[in-house]
Structure formats: C-alpha cells, structure tokens
Amino acid sequence: KVNLEVPSIRKLSAWAGSPLDAPGDGLGPLSIAGNLALKGSQVSFSNAKIGLDGMTAEGDFAVDTGGKVPTLKGRLDWDQLDLNLYAASSPNTDEGTPEGAESNEVNVASDDWSDDEIDFSGLKAANADFDLSVREILIDQMKIGKSVVKVGLRDGRLTVNLTELALYGGKGTANIVINSRAKVPLIRNSLSVTGVQLEPLLTDAADFTKMNGTGTIKFELSTHGRTERQLVAGLNGSGNIAVENGDVGTHAEGDL
C-alpha cells in the first residue's frame, strides 16, 4: 500500500533544489494513496485516490514493459478541474503597452511559419489506452459540465475522442487523430456542439450580455505535413455556426 502526503509541491521542489517556475497559485498540497503491485513486466497501481489543490480523483493504472514498447492503461475520474489555479494572471491592458516593453501582438505572416521538421517519434514510444472523466471544469469564468475523454495510442497513431461534453445546456463531441505511421503525418479533427445557451456562455466567456439564443457549432478539419508551413498549407475542411431563436440587445434601445 502506498500513501503519500505532500503539503506543498512548490515548497518540496524548492527544498530539493529545483524550484518550479510555473504560473498560477496551484501545485500546493498533494496526496496519493493506492495499491502498488509488481509481477514480471507488469506494474499496476489500483484503487488510486489522488488529491491536488483541493480537487480529488480516483483511478487505476497499469504498465506492461514486456512488449516492443511499453503499454499503458488507465482510468482517472476527477470531481473538478480548476484550471485557473495553473494560469498566469491576466495583465492589465487598460494602460496599453508600457514604454520599452514588447508588444504581445502576434504576426501571422507566412514568413513566420517554421520549416523545421516536427518530431513525431514520441507517438511511437509507447502504446496507451486511457479514460478520463471530469464532473466540472473551470476556465476563467467558464464552467464546463461533465466531460469524458478516451485516448488511444497505437503504433504511432493517436486518437482523442471527447465522447461527452456538457456545455451551458448543450451537448458536444469531438475527435482528434494524429497519424504518424505514414511517410507524411496526417492530422484530422472534428467538433460538434449543439443546443448551447449563448447568453450564459458569452457572459462567462467574454462578459458579453447582449445576445441570447441557442447555438450550434460544427466543423471538420484535416491537414498533412512535416513542418508548420506544410501543415498550414495543407489545411482543408468545412464548418458552420448557427444561432436559433436569438436576439441581440442594447441597453439604450432594447432588443433588436
């Protein structure tokens, strides 16, 4: 049986001589408990209970190193993920860019895309099957409901399936595939979200309160290439955004 209690990950790292230069206020208390077992090439950690920064999770993990590459299997169910704990504080943009400071503007000119070859070899370092579920995710003011993700990695082909997403009254699914088996890596992704209530979503996401209705977002994208420039040049796909039963309002004139 394993039982680990760490009052502060940051303080432990600093004490060990490797202070964490990570944004946010998270990486504080950590607790890990469970049953560790070893048998031949197999290592398992079952009935795991994890606590991090006040959030809790339960799961099971197993690693088999007996094959050509390690095989990882696992499941992890979180009660909540508050990503704000690990985000940098937003800078005050009301006063503009201070004299002498660099602007955060991003130049997307074609000359900025890299011709350096992207290394996809890490996708062939292991095979994996992993299930992740989260009851609630907090990002800034946004609140995402229950989400379920299934991750599969086999011989250099990564699939990420978001099989369940609860978002402001709506439901969604998504799929991402990165296939590095071919000579030229292929990337494909799709997203479908229906029945989203726009007013609470836009209020939490952008503090915008003048639009309501029901939104639908769907798109499919694909590309191929070994460099940033090739991936951008190879982009192809389609998508649409639709709003039903909506209206836009102003404080002075009411609804439009």
mmCIF file of C-alpha atoms in Angstrom:
data_model
loop_
_atom_site.group_PDB
_atom_site.id
_atom_site.type_symbol
_atom_site.label_atom_id
_atom_site.label_comp_id
_atom_site.label_asym_id
_atom_site.label_seq_id
_atom_site.Cartn_x
_atom_site.Cartn_y
_atom_site.Cartn_z
ATOM 1 C CA LYS A 1 0.000 0.000 0.000
ATOM 2 C CA VAL A 2 1.234 3.468 -0.893
ATOM 3 C CA ASN A 3 0.324 6.608 0.984
ATOM 4 C CA LEU A 4 1.995 9.911 0.111
ATOM 5 C CA GLU A 5 1.223 13.314 1.630
ATOM 6 C CA VAL A 6 2.936 16.478 0.367
ATOM 7 C CA PRO A 7 1.884 19.789 1.999
ATOM 8 C CA SER A 8 3.190 21.791 -0.983
ATOM 9 C CA ILE A 9 4.629 20.620 -4.311
ATOM 10 C CA ARG A 10 6.226 24.018 -4.851
ATOM 11 C CA LYS A 11 7.940 24.044 -1.462
ATOM 12 C CA LEU A 12 9.125 20.452 -1.896
ATOM 13 C CA SER A 13 10.627 21.284 -5.302
ATOM 14 C CA ALA A 14 12.344 24.371 -3.902
ATOM 15 C CA TRP A 15 13.729 22.356 -0.966
ATOM 16 C CA ALA A 16 15.056 19.758 -3.437
ATOM 17 C CA GLY A 17 16.909 22.487 -5.322
ATOM 18 C CA SER A 18 14.620 22.564 -8.372
ATOM 19 C CA PRO A 19 12.119 25.383 -7.791
ATOM 20 C CA LEU A 20 9.089 25.324 -10.088
ATOM 21 C CA ASP A 21 8.737 28.315 -12.353
ATOM 22 C CA ALA A 22 5.074 27.614 -13.063
ATOM 23 C CA PRO A 23 2.322 30.237 -13.324
ATOM 24 C CA GLY A 24 -0.693 30.412 -11.056
ATOM 25 C CA ASP A 25 -1.243 29.606 -7.389
ATOM 26 C CA GLY A 26 -1.661 25.854 -7.766
ATOM 27 C CA LEU A 27 0.737 22.959 -7.156
ATOM 28 C CA GLY A 28 0.195 23.089 -3.424
ATOM 29 C CA PRO A 29 -0.983 20.104 -1.366
ATOM 30 C CA LEU A 30 -0.774 16.656 -2.985
ATOM 31 C CA SER A 31 -1.923 13.295 -1.673
ATOM 32 C CA ILE A 32 -1.648 9.896 -3.369
ATOM 33 C CA ALA A 33 -2.897 6.585 -1.964
ATOM 34 C CA GLY A 34 -3.419 3.175 -3.536
ATOM 35 C CA ASN A 35 -2.191 -0.364 -4.023
ATOM 36 C CA LEU A 36 1.080 -0.910 -5.889
ATOM 37 C CA ALA A 37 1.757 -4.337 -7.396
ATOM 38 C CA LEU A 38 4.623 -5.753 -9.471
ATOM 39 C CA LYS A 39 4.542 -9.027 -11.383
ATOM 40 C CA GLY A 40 7.122 -9.727 -14.064
ATOM 41 C CA SER A 41 6.984 -6.926 -16.619
ATOM 42 C CA GLN A 42 3.695 -5.590 -15.250
ATOM 43 C CA VAL A 43 3.291 -2.773 -12.763
ATOM 44 C CA SER A 44 -0.132 -1.703 -11.516
ATOM 45 C CA PHE A 45 -1.430 0.998 -9.224
ATOM 46 C CA SER A 46 -5.046 0.250 -8.328
ATOM 47 C CA ASN A 47 -7.739 1.870 -6.201
ATOM 48 C CA ALA A 48 -5.797 5.102 -6.508
ATOM 49 C CA LYS A 49 -7.063 8.160 -4.695
ATOM 50 C CA ILE A 50 -5.439 11.447 -5.641
ATOM 51 C CA GLY A 51 -5.848 14.876 -4.113
ATOM 52 C CA LEU A 52 -4.384 18.023 -5.657
ATOM 53 C CA ASP A 53 -5.055 21.600 -4.580
ATOM 54 C CA GLY A 54 -8.367 20.610 -3.015
ATOM 55 C CA MET A 55 -9.513 18.579 -6.036
ATOM 56 C CA THR A 56 -9.898 14.805 -5.848
ATOM 57 C CA ALA A 57 -9.726 11.901 -8.298
ATOM 58 C CA GLU A 58 -9.937 8.122 -8.302
ATOM 59 C CA GLY A 59 -8.469 5.707 -10.811
ATOM 60 C CA ASP A 60 -6.443 2.663 -11.795
ATOM 61 C CA PHE A 61 -3.186 2.464 -13.767
ATOM 62 C CA ALA A 62 -1.123 -0.336 -15.311
ATOM 63 C CA VAL A 63 2.110 -0.517 -17.290
ATOM 64 C CA ASP A 64 3.439 -3.549 -19.153
ATOM 65 C CA THR A 65 7.038 -3.266 -20.332
ATOM 66 C CA GLY A 66 7.191 -6.766 -21.825
ATOM 67 C CA GLY A 67 6.439 -5.730 -25.409
ATOM 68 C CA LYS A 68 8.419 -3.916 -28.068
ATOM 69 C CA VAL A 69 7.294 -0.662 -26.446
ATOM 70 C CA PRO A 70 5.592 -0.127 -23.065
ATOM 71 C CA THR A 71 1.810 -0.428 -22.940
ATOM 72 C CA LEU A 72 -0.043 1.914 -20.592
ATOM 73 C CA LYS A 73 -3.646 1.553 -19.493
ATOM 74 C CA GLY A 74 -5.535 3.699 -17.053
ATOM 75 C CA ARG A 75 -8.658 5.422 -15.841
ATOM 76 C CA LEU A 76 -8.967 8.645 -13.875
ATOM 77 C CA ASP A 77 -12.186 10.283 -12.669
ATOM 78 C CA TRP A 78 -11.931 13.850 -11.343
ATOM 79 C CA ASP A 79 -14.580 15.624 -9.326
ATOM 80 C CA GLN A 80 -13.404 19.020 -10.600
ATOM 81 C CA LEU A 81 -10.537 20.584 -12.524
ATOM 82 C CA ASP A 82 -9.987 24.240 -11.729
ATOM 83 C CA LEU A 83 -7.534 25.268 -14.456
ATOM 84 C CA ASN A 84 -7.465 28.827 -13.115
ATOM 85 C CA LEU A 85 -5.086 27.600 -10.417
ATOM 86 C CA TYR A 86 -2.440 26.973 -13.075
ATOM 87 C CA ALA A 87 -2.954 30.034 -15.271
ATOM 88 C CA ALA A 88 -0.883 33.196 -15.255
ATOM 89 C CA SER A 89 -2.571 36.328 -14.009
ATOM 90 C CA SER A 90 -4.002 38.411 -16.832
ATOM 91 C CA PRO A 91 -2.001 41.604 -17.382
ATOM 92 C CA ASN A 92 -3.715 44.959 -17.010
ATOM 93 C CA THR A 93 -4.271 46.068 -20.583
ATOM 94 C CA ASP A 94 -6.094 49.309 -19.807
ATOM 95 C CA GLU A 95 -2.913 51.355 -19.863
ATOM 96 C CA GLY A 96 -1.559 49.923 -23.133
ATOM 97 C CA THR A 97 1.957 48.638 -23.618
ATOM 98 C CA PRO A 98 4.493 50.314 -21.307
ATOM 99 C CA GLU A 99 7.310 52.216 -22.965
ATOM 100 C CA GLY A 100 10.199 49.903 -23.776
ATOM 101 C CA ALA A 101 8.087 46.745 -23.354
ATOM 102 C CA GLU A 102 7.475 44.330 -26.190
ATOM 103 C CA SER A 103 4.011 44.132 -27.681
ATOM 104 C CA ASN A 104 2.096 40.841 -27.415
ATOM 105 C CA GLU A 105 0.759 41.221 -30.958
ATOM 106 C CA VAL A 106 1.113 38.055 -33.000
ATOM 107 C CA ASN A 107 2.265 38.357 -36.584
ATOM 108 C CA VAL A 108 0.762 35.554 -38.656
ATOM 109 C CA ALA A 109 2.539 36.430 -41.885
ATOM 110 C CA SER A 110 3.505 33.434 -43.974
ATOM 111 C CA ASP A 111 7.196 34.138 -43.376
ATOM 112 C CA ASP A 112 6.694 33.283 -39.702
ATOM 113 C CA TRP A 113 5.800 29.621 -40.255
ATOM 114 C CA SER A 114 8.700 27.326 -39.438
ATOM 115 C CA ASP A 115 10.310 24.980 -41.932
ATOM 116 C CA ASP A 116 11.862 22.897 -39.138
ATOM 117 C CA GLU A 117 10.699 19.299 -39.218
ATOM 118 C CA ILE A 118 8.358 18.386 -36.373
ATOM 119 C CA ASP A 119 9.427 15.329 -34.398
ATOM 120 C CA PHE A 120 6.508 12.867 -34.157
ATOM 121 C CA SER A 121 8.676 9.997 -32.899
ATOM 122 C CA GLY A 122 7.262 10.310 -29.382
ATOM 123 C CA LEU A 123 3.991 8.847 -30.663
ATOM 124 C CA LYS A 124 5.807 5.564 -31.274
ATOM 125 C CA ALA A 125 7.471 5.394 -27.860
ATOM 126 C CA ALA A 126 4.507 3.633 -26.223
ATOM 127 C CA ASN A 127 1.007 2.265 -26.735
ATOM 128 C CA ALA A 128 -1.756 3.513 -24.476
ATOM 129 C CA ASP A 129 -5.437 3.351 -23.635
ATOM 130 C CA PHE A 130 -6.669 5.932 -21.165
ATOM 131 C CA ASP A 131 -10.119 7.051 -19.998
ATOM 132 C CA LEU A 132 -10.592 10.421 -18.308
ATOM 133 C CA SER A 133 -13.793 11.874 -16.894
ATOM 134 C CA VAL A 134 -14.327 15.208 -15.158
ATOM 135 C CA ARG A 135 -17.521 16.304 -13.444
ATOM 136 C CA GLU A 136 -16.751 20.012 -13.841
ATOM 137 C CA ILE A 137 -14.020 22.107 -15.472
ATOM 138 C CA LEU A 138 -13.426 25.759 -14.609
ATOM 139 C CA ILE A 139 -11.597 28.005 -17.104
ATOM 140 C CA ASP A 140 -11.597 31.679 -16.141
ATOM 141 C CA GLN A 141 -15.309 32.345 -15.590
ATOM 142 C CA MET A 142 -16.437 29.495 -17.831
ATOM 143 C CA LYS A 143 -17.972 26.363 -16.350
ATOM 144 C CA ILE A 144 -17.878 23.171 -18.418
ATOM 145 C CA GLY A 145 -20.027 20.295 -17.220
ATOM 146 C CA LYS A 146 -19.313 16.573 -17.278
ATOM 147 C CA SER A 147 -16.721 15.635 -19.871
ATOM 148 C CA VAL A 148 -15.495 12.186 -20.896
ATOM 149 C CA VAL A 149 -12.350 11.648 -22.975
ATOM 150 C CA LYS A 150 -10.942 8.396 -24.367
ATOM 151 C CA VAL A 151 -7.310 8.412 -25.508
ATOM 152 C CA GLY A 152 -5.789 5.671 -27.638
ATOM 153 C CA LEU A 153 -2.222 5.418 -28.907
ATOM 154 C CA ARG A 154 -1.165 2.500 -31.092
ATOM 155 C CA ASP A 155 1.956 2.228 -33.254
ATOM 156 C CA GLY A 156 2.234 5.980 -33.776
ATOM 157 C CA ARG A 157 -1.476 6.712 -34.271
ATOM 158 C CA LEU A 158 -3.055 8.893 -31.572
ATOM 159 C CA THR A 159 -6.822 9.213 -31.210
ATOM 160 C CA VAL A 160 -8.518 11.515 -28.714
ATOM 161 C CA ASN A 161 -12.292 11.099 -28.516
ATOM 162 C CA LEU A 162 -14.329 13.536 -26.490
ATOM 163 C CA THR A 163 -17.405 11.340 -26.193
ATOM 164 C CA GLU A 164 -19.323 13.554 -23.810
ATOM 165 C CA LEU A 165 -19.287 17.306 -23.201
ATOM 166 C CA ALA A 166 -21.886 19.285 -21.256
ATOM 167 C CA LEU A 167 -21.657 22.970 -22.152
ATOM 168 C CA TYR A 168 -24.230 25.537 -20.986
ATOM 169 C CA GLY A 169 -27.282 23.428 -21.681
ATOM 170 C CA GLY A 170 -25.812 21.894 -24.812
ATOM 171 C CA LYS A 171 -24.001 18.700 -25.657
ATOM 172 C CA GLY A 172 -20.923 18.084 -27.737
ATOM 173 C CA THR A 173 -18.453 15.579 -29.068
ATOM 174 C CA ALA A 174 -15.013 15.958 -30.617
ATOM 175 C CA ASN A 175 -12.372 13.797 -32.237
ATOM 176 C CA ILE A 176 -8.680 14.338 -32.927
ATOM 177 C CA VAL A 177 -6.462 11.911 -34.862
ATOM 178 C CA ILE A 178 -2.714 12.281 -35.398
ATOM 179 C CA ASN A 179 -1.333 9.513 -37.599
ATOM 180 C CA SER A 180 2.455 9.407 -37.833
ATOM 181 C CA ARG A 181 2.580 5.935 -39.396
ATOM 182 C CA ALA A 182 2.561 7.335 -42.919
ATOM 183 C CA LYS A 183 5.599 8.961 -44.515
ATOM 184 C CA VAL A 184 3.788 12.299 -44.218
ATOM 185 C CA PRO A 185 1.909 12.645 -40.880
ATOM 186 C CA LEU A 186 -1.844 13.217 -41.112
ATOM 187 C CA ILE A 187 -3.952 15.231 -38.669
ATOM 188 C CA ARG A 188 -7.739 15.265 -38.570
ATOM 189 C CA ASN A 189 -10.146 16.796 -36.065
ATOM 190 C CA SER A 190 -13.856 17.424 -35.768
ATOM 191 C CA LEU A 191 -16.165 19.130 -33.294
ATOM 192 C CA SER A 192 -19.923 19.150 -32.896
ATOM 193 C CA VAL A 193 -21.701 21.146 -30.194
ATOM 194 C CA THR A 194 -25.480 21.615 -30.232
ATOM 195 C CA GLY A 195 -28.056 23.316 -28.017
ATOM 196 C CA VAL A 196 -25.647 25.731 -26.310
ATOM 197 C CA GLN A 197 -27.345 28.621 -24.491
ATOM 198 C CA LEU A 198 -25.464 31.669 -25.759
ATOM 199 C CA GLU A 199 -26.277 34.237 -23.088
ATOM 200 C CA PRO A 200 -24.676 32.454 -20.095
ATOM 201 C CA LEU A 201 -21.811 31.183 -22.282
ATOM 202 C CA LEU A 202 -20.929 34.629 -23.668
ATOM 203 C CA THR A 203 -21.395 36.241 -20.252
ATOM 204 C CA ASP A 204 -18.902 33.902 -18.610
ATOM 205 C CA ALA A 205 -16.508 33.716 -21.568
ATOM 206 C CA ALA A 206 -16.404 37.375 -22.615
ATOM 207 C CA ASP A 207 -18.650 39.333 -20.215
ATOM 208 C CA PHE A 208 -20.991 39.914 -23.173
ATOM 209 C CA THR A 209 -24.638 40.045 -22.129
ATOM 210 C CA LYS A 210 -26.392 41.381 -25.231
ATOM 211 C CA MET A 211 -27.057 38.172 -27.147
ATOM 212 C CA ASN A 212 -29.147 35.142 -26.389
ATOM 213 C CA GLY A 213 -30.415 32.136 -28.227
ATOM 214 C CA THR A 214 -29.352 28.571 -28.932
ATOM 215 C CA GLY A 215 -26.091 27.944 -30.753
ATOM 216 C CA THR A 216 -24.736 25.086 -32.842
ATOM 217 C CA ILE A 217 -21.080 24.732 -33.852
ATOM 218 C CA LYS A 218 -19.796 22.079 -36.221
ATOM 219 C CA PHE A 219 -16.546 21.745 -38.118
ATOM 220 C CA GLU A 220 -14.198 19.184 -39.642
ATOM 221 C CA LEU A 221 -10.560 19.953 -40.440
ATOM 222 C CA SER A 222 -7.683 17.938 -41.808
ATOM 223 C CA THR A 223 -4.105 18.577 -42.825
ATOM 224 C CA HIS A 224 -0.818 16.817 -43.512
ATOM 225 C CA GLY A 225 2.850 17.713 -43.405
ATOM 226 C CA ARG A 226 6.112 17.515 -41.513
ATOM 227 C CA THR A 227 6.612 21.243 -40.777
ATOM 228 C CA GLU A 228 4.463 24.136 -39.571
ATOM 229 C CA ARG A 229 4.405 25.628 -43.068
ATOM 230 C CA GLN A 230 3.298 22.333 -44.627
ATOM 231 C CA LEU A 231 0.574 21.821 -42.020
ATOM 232 C CA VAL A 232 -0.824 25.319 -42.595
ATOM 233 C CA ALA A 233 -0.658 24.943 -46.391
ATOM 234 C CA GLY A 234 -2.409 21.562 -46.220
ATOM 235 C CA LEU A 235 -5.396 22.746 -44.146
ATOM 236 C CA ASN A 236 -8.740 21.688 -45.559
ATOM 237 C CA GLY A 237 -12.207 21.348 -44.114
ATOM 238 C CA SER A 238 -15.618 22.833 -43.519
ATOM 239 C CA GLY A 239 -17.741 24.149 -40.692
ATOM 240 C CA ASN A 240 -20.706 26.241 -39.709
ATOM 241 C CA ILE A 241 -22.061 28.219 -36.786
ATOM 242 C CA ALA A 242 -25.808 28.667 -36.412
ATOM 243 C CA VAL A 243 -27.951 30.614 -33.924
ATOM 244 C CA GLU A 244 -31.639 29.859 -33.419
ATOM 245 C CA ASN A 245 -34.307 31.807 -31.529
ATOM 246 C CA GLY A 246 -31.774 34.516 -30.726
ATOM 247 C CA ASP A 247 -31.778 38.250 -30.356
ATOM 248 C CA VAL A 248 -29.231 40.989 -29.805
ATOM 249 C CA GLY A 249 -29.996 43.716 -27.288
ATOM 250 C CA THR A 250 -28.647 47.143 -26.360
ATOM 251 C CA HIS A 251 -29.057 48.974 -23.078
ATOM 252 C CA ALA A 252 -30.487 52.034 -24.830
ATOM 253 C CA GLU A 253 -32.838 50.579 -27.410
ATOM 254 C CA GLY A 254 -33.781 47.180 -26.052
ATOM 255 C CA ASP A 255 -33.847 44.056 -28.184
ATOM 256 C CA LEU A 256 -33.126 44.147 -31.893
#
